[in-house]
PDB file of C-alpha atoms in Angstrom:
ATOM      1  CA  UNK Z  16      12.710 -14.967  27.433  1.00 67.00           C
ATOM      2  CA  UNK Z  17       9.475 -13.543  28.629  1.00 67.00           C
ATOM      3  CA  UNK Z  18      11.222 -11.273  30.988  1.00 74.00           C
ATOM      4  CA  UNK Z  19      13.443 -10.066  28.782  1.00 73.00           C
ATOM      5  CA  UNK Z  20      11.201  -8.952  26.382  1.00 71.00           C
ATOM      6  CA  UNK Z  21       9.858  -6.865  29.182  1.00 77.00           C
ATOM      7  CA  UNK Z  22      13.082  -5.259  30.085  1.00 78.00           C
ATOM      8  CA  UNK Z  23      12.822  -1.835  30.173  1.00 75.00           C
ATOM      9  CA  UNK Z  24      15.763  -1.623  27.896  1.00 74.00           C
ATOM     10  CA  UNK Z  25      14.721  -3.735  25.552  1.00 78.00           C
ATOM     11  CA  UNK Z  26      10.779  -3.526  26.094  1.00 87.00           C
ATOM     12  CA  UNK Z  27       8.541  -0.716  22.790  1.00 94.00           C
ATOM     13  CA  UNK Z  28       5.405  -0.144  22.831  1.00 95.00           C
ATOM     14  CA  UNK Z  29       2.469  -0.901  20.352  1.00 97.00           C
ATOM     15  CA  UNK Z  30       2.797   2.211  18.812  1.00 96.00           C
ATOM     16  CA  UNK Z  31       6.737   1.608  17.872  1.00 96.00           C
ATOM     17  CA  UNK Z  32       5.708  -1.993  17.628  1.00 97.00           C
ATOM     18  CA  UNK Z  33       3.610  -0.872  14.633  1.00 98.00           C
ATOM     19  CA  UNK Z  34       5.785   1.348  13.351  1.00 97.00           C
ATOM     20  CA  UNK Z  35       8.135  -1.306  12.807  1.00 98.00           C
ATOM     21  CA  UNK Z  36       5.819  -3.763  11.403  1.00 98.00           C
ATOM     22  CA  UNK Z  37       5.053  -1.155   8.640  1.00 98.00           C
ATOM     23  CA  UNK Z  38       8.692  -0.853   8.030  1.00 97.00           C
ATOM     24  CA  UNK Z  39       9.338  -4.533   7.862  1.00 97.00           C
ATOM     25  CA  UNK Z  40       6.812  -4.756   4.742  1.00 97.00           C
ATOM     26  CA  UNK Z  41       9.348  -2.261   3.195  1.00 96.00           C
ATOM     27  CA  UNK Z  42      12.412  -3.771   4.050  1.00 93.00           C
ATOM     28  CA  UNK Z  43      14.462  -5.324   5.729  1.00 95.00           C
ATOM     29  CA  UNK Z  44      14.526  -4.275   9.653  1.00 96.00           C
ATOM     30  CA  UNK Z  45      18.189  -3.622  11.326  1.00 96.00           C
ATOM     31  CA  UNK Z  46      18.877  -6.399  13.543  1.00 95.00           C
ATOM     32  CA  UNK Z  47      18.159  -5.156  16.862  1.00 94.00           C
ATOM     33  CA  UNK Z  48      14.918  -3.779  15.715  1.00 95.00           C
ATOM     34  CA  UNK Z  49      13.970  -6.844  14.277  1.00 96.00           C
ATOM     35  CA  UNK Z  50      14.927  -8.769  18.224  1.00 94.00           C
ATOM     36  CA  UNK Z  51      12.938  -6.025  19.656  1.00 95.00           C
ATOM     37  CA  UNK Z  52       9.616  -6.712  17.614  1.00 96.00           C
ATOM     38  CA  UNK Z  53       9.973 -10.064  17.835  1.00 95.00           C
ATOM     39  CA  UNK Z  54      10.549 -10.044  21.513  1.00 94.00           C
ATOM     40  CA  UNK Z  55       7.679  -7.466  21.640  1.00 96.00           C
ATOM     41  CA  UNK Z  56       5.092 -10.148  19.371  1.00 96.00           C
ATOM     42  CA  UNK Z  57       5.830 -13.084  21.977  1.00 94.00           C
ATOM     43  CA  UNK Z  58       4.024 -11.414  24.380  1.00 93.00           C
ATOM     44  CA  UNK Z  59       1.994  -8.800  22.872  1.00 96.00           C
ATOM     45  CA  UNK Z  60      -1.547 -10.655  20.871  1.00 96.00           C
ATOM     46  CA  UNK Z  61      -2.308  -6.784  19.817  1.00 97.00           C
ATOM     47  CA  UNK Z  62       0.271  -6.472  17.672  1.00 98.00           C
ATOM     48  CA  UNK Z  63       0.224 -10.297  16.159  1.00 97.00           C
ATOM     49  CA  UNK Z  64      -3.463  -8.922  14.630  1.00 97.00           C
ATOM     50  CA  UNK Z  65      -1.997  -6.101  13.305  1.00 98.00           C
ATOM     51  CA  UNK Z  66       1.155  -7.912  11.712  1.00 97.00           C
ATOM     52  CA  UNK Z  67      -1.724 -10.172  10.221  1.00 97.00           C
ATOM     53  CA  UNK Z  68      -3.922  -7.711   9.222  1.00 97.00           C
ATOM     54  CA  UNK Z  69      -0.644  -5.888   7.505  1.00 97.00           C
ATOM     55  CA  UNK Z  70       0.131  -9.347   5.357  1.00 97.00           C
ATOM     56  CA  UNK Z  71      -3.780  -9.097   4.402  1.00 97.00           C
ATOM     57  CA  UNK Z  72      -3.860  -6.090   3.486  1.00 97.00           C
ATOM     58  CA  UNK Z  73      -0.521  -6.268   1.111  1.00 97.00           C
ATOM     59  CA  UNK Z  74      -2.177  -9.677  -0.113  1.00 97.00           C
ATOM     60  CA  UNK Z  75      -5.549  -7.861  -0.767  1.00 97.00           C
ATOM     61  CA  UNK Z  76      -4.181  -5.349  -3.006  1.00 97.00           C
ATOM     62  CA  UNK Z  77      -2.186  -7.857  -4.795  1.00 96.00           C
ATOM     63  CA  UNK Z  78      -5.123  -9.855  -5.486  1.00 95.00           C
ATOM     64  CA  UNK Z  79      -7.277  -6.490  -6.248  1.00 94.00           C
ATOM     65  CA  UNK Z  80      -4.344  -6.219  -9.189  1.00 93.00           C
ATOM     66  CA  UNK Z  81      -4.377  -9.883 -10.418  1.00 90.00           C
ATOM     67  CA  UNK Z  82      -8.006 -10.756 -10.663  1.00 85.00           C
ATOM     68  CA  UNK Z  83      -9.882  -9.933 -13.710  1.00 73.00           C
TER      69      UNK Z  83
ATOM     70  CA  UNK W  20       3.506 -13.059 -27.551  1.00 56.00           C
ATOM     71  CA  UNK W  21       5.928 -12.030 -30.437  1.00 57.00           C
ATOM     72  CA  UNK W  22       6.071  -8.188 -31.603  1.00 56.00           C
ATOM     73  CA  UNK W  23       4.243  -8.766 -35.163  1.00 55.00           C
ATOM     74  CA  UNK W  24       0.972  -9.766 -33.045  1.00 66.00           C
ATOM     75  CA  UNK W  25       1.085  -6.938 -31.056  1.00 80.00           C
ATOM     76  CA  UNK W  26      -1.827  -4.663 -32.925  1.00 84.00           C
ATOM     77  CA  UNK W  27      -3.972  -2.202 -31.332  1.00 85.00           C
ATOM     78  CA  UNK W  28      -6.501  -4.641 -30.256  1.00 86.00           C
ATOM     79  CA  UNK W  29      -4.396  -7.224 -28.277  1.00 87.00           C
ATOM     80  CA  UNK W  30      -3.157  -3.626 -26.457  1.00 91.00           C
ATOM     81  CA  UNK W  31      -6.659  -2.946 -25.614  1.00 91.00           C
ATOM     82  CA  UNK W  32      -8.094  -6.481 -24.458  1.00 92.00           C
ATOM     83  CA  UNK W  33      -5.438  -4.927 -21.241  1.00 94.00           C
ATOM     84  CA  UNK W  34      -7.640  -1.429 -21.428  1.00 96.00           C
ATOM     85  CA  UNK W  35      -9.803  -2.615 -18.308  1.00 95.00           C
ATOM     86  CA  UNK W  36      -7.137  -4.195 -16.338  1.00 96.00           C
ATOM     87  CA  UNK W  37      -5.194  -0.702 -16.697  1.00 97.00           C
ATOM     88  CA  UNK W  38      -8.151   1.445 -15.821  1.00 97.00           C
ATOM     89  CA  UNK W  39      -8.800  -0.592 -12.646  1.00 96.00           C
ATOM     90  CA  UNK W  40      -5.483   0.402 -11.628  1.00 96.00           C
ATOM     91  CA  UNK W  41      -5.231   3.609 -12.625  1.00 97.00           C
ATOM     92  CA  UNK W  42      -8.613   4.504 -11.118  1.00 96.00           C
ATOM     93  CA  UNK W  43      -6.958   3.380  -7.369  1.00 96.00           C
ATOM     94  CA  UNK W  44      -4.269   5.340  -8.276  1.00 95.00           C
ATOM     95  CA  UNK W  45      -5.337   8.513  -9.563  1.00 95.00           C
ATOM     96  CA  UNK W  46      -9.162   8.646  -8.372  1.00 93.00           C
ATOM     97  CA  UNK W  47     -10.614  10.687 -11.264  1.00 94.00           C
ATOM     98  CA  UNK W  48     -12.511   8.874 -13.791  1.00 96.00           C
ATOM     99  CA  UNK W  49     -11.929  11.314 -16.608  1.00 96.00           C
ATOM    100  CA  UNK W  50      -7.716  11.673 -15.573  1.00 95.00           C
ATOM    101  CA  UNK W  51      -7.514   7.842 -15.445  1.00 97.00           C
ATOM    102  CA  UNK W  52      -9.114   7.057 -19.311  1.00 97.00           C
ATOM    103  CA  UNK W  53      -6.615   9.757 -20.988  1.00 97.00           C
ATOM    104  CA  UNK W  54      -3.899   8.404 -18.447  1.00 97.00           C
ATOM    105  CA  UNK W  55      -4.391   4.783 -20.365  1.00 97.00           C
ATOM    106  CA  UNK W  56      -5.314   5.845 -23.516  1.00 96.00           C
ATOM    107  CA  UNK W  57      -1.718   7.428 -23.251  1.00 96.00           C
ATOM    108  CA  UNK W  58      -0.214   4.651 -21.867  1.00 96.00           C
ATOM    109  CA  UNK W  59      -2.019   2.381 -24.684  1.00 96.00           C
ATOM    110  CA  UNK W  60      -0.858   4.702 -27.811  1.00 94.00           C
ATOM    111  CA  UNK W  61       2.945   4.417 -26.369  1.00 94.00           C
ATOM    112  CA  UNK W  62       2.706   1.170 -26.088  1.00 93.00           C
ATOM    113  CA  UNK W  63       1.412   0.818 -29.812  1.00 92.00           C
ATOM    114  CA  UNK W  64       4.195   3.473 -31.147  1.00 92.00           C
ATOM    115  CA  UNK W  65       6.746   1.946 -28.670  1.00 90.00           C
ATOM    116  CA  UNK W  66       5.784  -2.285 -29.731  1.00 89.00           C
ATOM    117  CA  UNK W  67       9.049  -3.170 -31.072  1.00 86.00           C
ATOM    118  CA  UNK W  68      10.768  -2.500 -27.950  1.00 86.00           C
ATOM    119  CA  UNK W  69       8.705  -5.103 -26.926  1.00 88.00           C
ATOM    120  CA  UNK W  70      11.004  -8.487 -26.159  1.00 82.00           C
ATOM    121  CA  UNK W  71       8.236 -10.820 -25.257  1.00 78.00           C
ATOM    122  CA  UNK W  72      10.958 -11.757 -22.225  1.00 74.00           C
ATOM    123  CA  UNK W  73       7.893 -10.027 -19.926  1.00 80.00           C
ATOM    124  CA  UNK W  74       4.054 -10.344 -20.484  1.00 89.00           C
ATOM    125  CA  UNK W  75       2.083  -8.151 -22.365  1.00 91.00           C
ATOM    126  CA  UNK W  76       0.559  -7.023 -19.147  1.00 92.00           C
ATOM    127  CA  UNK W  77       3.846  -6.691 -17.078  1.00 92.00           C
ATOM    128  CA  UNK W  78       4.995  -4.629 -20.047  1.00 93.00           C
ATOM    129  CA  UNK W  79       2.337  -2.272 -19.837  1.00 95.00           C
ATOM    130  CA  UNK W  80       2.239  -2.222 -16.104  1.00 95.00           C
ATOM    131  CA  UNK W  81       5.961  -0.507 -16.699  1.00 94.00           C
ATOM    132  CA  UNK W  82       4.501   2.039 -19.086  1.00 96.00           C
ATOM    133  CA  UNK W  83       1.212   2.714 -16.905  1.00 97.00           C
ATOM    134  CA  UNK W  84       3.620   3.196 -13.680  1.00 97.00           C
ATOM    135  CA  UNK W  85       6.295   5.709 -15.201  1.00 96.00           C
ATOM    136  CA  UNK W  86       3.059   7.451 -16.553  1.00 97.00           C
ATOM    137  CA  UNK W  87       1.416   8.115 -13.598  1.00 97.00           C
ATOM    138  CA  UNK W  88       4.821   8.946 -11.801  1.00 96.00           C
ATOM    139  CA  UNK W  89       4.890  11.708 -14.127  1.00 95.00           C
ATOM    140  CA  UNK W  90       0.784  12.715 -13.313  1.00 95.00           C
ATOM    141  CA  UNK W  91       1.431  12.582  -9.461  1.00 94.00           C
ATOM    142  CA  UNK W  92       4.877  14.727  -9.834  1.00 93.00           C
ATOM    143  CA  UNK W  93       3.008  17.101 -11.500  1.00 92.00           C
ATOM    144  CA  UNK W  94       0.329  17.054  -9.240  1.00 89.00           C
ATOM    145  CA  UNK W  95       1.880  17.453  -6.296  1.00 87.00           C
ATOM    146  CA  UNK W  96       4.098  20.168  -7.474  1.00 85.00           C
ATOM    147  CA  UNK W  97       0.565  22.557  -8.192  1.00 85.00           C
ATOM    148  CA  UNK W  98      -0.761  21.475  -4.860  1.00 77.00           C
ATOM    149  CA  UNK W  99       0.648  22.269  -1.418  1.00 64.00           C
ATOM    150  CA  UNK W 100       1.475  20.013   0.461  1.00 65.00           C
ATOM    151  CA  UNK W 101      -0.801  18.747   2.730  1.00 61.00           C
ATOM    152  CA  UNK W 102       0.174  19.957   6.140  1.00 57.00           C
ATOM    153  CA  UNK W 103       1.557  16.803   8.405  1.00 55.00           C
ATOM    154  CA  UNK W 104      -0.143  16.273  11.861  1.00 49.00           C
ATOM    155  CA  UNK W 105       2.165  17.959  14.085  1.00 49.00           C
ATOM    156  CA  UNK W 106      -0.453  19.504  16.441  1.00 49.00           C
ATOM    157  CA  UNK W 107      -0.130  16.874  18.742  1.00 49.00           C
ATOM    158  CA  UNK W 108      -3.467  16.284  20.105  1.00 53.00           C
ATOM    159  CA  UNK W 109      -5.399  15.694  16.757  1.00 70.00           C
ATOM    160  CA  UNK W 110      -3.812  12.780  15.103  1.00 85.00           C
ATOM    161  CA  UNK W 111      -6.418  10.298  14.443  1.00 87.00           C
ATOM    162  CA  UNK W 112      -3.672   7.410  14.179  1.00 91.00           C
ATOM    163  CA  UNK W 113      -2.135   8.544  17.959  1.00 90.00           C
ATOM    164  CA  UNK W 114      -5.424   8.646  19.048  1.00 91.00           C
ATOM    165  CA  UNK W 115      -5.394   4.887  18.818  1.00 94.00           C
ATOM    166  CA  UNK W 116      -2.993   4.136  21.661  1.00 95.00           C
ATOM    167  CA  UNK W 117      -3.570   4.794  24.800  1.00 94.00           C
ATOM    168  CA  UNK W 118      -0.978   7.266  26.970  1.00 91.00           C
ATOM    169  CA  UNK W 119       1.536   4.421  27.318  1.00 90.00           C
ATOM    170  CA  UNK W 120       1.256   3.293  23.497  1.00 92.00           C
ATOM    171  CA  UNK W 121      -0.850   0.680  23.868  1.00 94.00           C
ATOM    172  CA  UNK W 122      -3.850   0.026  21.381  1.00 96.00           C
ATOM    173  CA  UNK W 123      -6.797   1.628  23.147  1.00 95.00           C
ATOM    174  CA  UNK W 124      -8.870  -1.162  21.464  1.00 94.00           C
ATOM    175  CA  UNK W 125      -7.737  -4.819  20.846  1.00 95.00           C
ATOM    176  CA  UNK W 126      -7.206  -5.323  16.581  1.00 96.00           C
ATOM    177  CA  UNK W 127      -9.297  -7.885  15.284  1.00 95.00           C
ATOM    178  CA  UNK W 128      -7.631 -11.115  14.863  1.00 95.00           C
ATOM    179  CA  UNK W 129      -7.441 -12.330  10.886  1.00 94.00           C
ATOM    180  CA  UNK W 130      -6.629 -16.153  11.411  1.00 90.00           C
ATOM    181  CA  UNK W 131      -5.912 -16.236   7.552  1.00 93.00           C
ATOM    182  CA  UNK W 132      -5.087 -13.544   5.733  1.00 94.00           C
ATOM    183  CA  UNK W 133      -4.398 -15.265   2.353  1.00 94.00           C
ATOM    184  CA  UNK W 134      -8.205 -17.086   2.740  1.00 94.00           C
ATOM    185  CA  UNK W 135      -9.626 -13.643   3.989  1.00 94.00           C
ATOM    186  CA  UNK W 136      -8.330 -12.372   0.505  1.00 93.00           C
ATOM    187  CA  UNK W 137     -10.102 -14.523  -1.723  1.00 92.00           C
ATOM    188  CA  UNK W 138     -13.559 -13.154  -0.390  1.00 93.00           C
ATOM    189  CA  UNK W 139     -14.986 -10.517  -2.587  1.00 93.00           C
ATOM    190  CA  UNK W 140     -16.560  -8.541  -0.250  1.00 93.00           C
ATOM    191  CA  UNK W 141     -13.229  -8.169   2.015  1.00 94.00           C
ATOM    192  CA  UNK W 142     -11.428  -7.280  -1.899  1.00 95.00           C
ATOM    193  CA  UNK W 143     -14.379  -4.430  -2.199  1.00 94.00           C
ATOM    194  CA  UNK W 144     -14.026  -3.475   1.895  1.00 95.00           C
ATOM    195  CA  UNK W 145     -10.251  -2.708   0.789  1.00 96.00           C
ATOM    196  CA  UNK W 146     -10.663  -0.839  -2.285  1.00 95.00           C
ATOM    197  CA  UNK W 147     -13.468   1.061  -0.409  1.00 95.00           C
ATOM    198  CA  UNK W 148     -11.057   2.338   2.545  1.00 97.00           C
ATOM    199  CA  UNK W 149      -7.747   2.791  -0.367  1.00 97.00           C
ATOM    200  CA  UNK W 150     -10.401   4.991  -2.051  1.00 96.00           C
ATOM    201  CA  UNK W 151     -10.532   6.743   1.362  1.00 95.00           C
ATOM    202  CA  UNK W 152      -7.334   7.643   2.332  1.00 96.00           C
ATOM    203  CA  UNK W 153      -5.985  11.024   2.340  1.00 95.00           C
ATOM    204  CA  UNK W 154      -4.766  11.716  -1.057  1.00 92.00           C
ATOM    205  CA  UNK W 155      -1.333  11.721  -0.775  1.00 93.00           C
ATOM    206  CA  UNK W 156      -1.019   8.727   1.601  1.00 96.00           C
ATOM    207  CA  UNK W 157      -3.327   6.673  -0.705  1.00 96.00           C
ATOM    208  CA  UNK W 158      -0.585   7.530  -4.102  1.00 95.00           C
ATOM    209  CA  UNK W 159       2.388   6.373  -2.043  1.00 97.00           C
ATOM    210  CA  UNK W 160       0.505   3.196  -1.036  1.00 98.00           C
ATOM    211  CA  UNK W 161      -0.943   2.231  -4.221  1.00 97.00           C
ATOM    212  CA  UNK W 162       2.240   3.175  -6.117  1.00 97.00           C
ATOM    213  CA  UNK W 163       3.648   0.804  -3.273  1.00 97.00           C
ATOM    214  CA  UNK W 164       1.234  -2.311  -2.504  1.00 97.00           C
ATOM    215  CA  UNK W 165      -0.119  -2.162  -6.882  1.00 96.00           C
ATOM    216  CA  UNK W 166       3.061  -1.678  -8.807  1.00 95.00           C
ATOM    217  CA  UNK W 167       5.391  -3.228  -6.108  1.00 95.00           C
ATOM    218  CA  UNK W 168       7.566  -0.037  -6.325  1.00 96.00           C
ATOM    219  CA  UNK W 169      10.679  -0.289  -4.085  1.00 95.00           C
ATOM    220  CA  UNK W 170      10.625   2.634  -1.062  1.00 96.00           C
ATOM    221  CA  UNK W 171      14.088   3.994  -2.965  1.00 96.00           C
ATOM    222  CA  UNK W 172      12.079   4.432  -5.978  1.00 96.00           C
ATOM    223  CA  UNK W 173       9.068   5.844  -4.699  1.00 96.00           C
ATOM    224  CA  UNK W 174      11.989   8.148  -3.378  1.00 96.00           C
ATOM    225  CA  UNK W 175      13.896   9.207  -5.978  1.00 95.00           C
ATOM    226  CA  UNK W 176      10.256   9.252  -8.359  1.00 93.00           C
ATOM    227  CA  UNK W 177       8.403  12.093  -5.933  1.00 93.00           C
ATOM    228  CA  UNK W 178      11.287  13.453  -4.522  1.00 92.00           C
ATOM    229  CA  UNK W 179      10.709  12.293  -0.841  1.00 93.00           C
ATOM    230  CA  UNK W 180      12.838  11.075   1.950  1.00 95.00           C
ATOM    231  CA  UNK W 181      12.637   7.560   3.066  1.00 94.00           C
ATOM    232  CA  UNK W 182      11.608   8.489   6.009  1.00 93.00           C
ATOM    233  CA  UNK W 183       8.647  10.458   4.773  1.00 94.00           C
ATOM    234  CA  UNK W 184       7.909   7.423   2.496  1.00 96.00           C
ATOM    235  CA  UNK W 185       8.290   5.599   5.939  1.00 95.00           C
ATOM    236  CA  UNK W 186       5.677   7.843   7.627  1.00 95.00           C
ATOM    237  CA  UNK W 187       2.973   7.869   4.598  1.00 96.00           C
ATOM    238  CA  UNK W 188       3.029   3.961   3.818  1.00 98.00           C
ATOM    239  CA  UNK W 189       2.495   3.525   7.987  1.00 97.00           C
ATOM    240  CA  UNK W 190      -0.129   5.687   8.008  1.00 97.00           C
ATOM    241  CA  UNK W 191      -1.655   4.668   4.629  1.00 98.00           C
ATOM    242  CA  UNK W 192      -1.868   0.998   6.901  1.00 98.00           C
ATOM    243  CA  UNK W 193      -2.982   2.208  10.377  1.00 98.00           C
ATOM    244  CA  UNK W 194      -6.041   4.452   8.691  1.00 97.00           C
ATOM    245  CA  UNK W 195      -6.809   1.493   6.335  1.00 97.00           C
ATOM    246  CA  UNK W 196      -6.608  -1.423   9.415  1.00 97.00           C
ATOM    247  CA  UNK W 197      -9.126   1.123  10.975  1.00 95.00           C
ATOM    248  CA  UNK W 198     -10.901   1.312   8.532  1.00 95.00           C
ATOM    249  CA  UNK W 199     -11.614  -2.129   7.711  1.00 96.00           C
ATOM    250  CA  UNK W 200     -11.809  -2.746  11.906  1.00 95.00           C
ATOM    251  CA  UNK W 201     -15.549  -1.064  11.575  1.00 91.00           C
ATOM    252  CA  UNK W 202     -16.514  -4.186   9.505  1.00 84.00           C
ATOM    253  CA  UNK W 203     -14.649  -6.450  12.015  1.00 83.00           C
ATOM    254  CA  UNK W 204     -11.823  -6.776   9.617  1.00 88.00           C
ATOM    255  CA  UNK W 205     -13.660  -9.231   7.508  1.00 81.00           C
ATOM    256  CA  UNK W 206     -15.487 -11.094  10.177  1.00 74.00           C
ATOM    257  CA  UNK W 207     -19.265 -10.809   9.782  1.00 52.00           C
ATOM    258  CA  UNK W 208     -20.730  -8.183  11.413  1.00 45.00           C
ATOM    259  CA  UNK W 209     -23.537  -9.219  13.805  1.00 41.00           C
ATOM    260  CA  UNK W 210     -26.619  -7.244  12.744  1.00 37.00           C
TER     261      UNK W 210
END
């Protein structure tokens, strides 16, 4: 699985990685961009801290709208 | 809360709650007070349209959003646009990757982003970078992340393409993760 996530076919980089991360907060990713990222996060601990830091931030600003 | 007890004053208990958002939003103290004093008067003339089905608040948060949908259209129709990053070389968010489009420097790790939330200072670190963001970039965001706004409605409401909504909400998150990487993304900061 590994490998294949490095193929060269299959294999983005950070950069589209993030891209696509963004996008997924938006909506819902086509499904071969969705295999990609996920094939890209199984390998790739960069891009698992960004996805976090992406949920944090959408749950920060939620929270900056529901506290008092 | 039925219609009958809907009087000026129950509007206005909401008046801070509004102006916090509408502050993000529109980042001009004096623009943001008539922009809810507006949205509080409409509300008032507008009370038996009120069906209670919604909160008070979720109510208003409708009124506040179509109001500053009309603010930023006007806005943005007496400023020029601001001119994308097409120059290649000077894009601060391509200047985080390295040639191959890898991330120069390794993103801070958030092991819990709903318990990294609930910290105060993190909540003020956010609104600090939001408050940051080129203008444009930070109105499609907040319109996005506050009000929840679907991408087709921030669409059709500024007259964008989804892919320039795309573009802005990406960049509105990769200049506010960088942001927020200078205070370790919420870690302490050794001192």
């Amino acid at each position: 699985m590994r490998s294949l996530a490095r193929h060269p076919m299959i294999r983005i980089s950070c950069q589209q990685a993030s891209r696509l991360l963004s996008q997924q907060q938006d909506e819902p990713l086509a499904l071969v961009k969705r295999l990609r990222l996920r094939l890209h996060l199984m390998y790739c601990d960069a891009c698992t801290n960004v996805s976090r830091q992406f949920v944090a931030l959408r749950l920060a600003l939620q929270r900056f709208r529901d506290r008092d | 809360m039925p219609v009958s007890t809907i009087d000026f004053p129950a509007l206005a208990e909401h008046r801070p709650y509004l102006m916090k958002v509408a502050r993000l939003q529109l980042r001009d103290e004096h623009l943001a007070e008539d922009c809810v004093s507006d949205v509080l008067t409409q509300a008032y003339e507008k009370r038996a349209s009120f069906r209670g089905d919604s909160s008070l608040r979720t109510w208003l948060t409708t009124i506040l959003k179509n109001r500053i949908v009309d603010l930023l259209r006007k806005q943005w129709r007496e400023q020029p646009l601001e001119q994308p990053n097409d120059d290649g070389g000077d894009d601060p968010i391509d200047r985080l990757f390295d040639t191959s489009g890898h991330y120069a420097q390794m993103p801070s790790e958030v092991s819990d982003p709903a318990e990294l939330c609930q910290q105060d200072g993190f909540l003020a670190a956010v609104q600090r970078c939001v408050d940051m963001l080129p203008k444009r970039v930070g109105q499609v965001f907040v319109l996005r992340e506050v009000f929840g706004t679907d991408t087709k409605d921030i669409c059709k409401d500024l007259s964008l393409t989804t892919s320039n909504v795309w573009v802005q909400l990406y960049r509105a998150r990769m200049l506010l993760r960088t942001c927020l990487e200078r205070g370790g993304f919420g870690h302490a900061q050794p001192r």
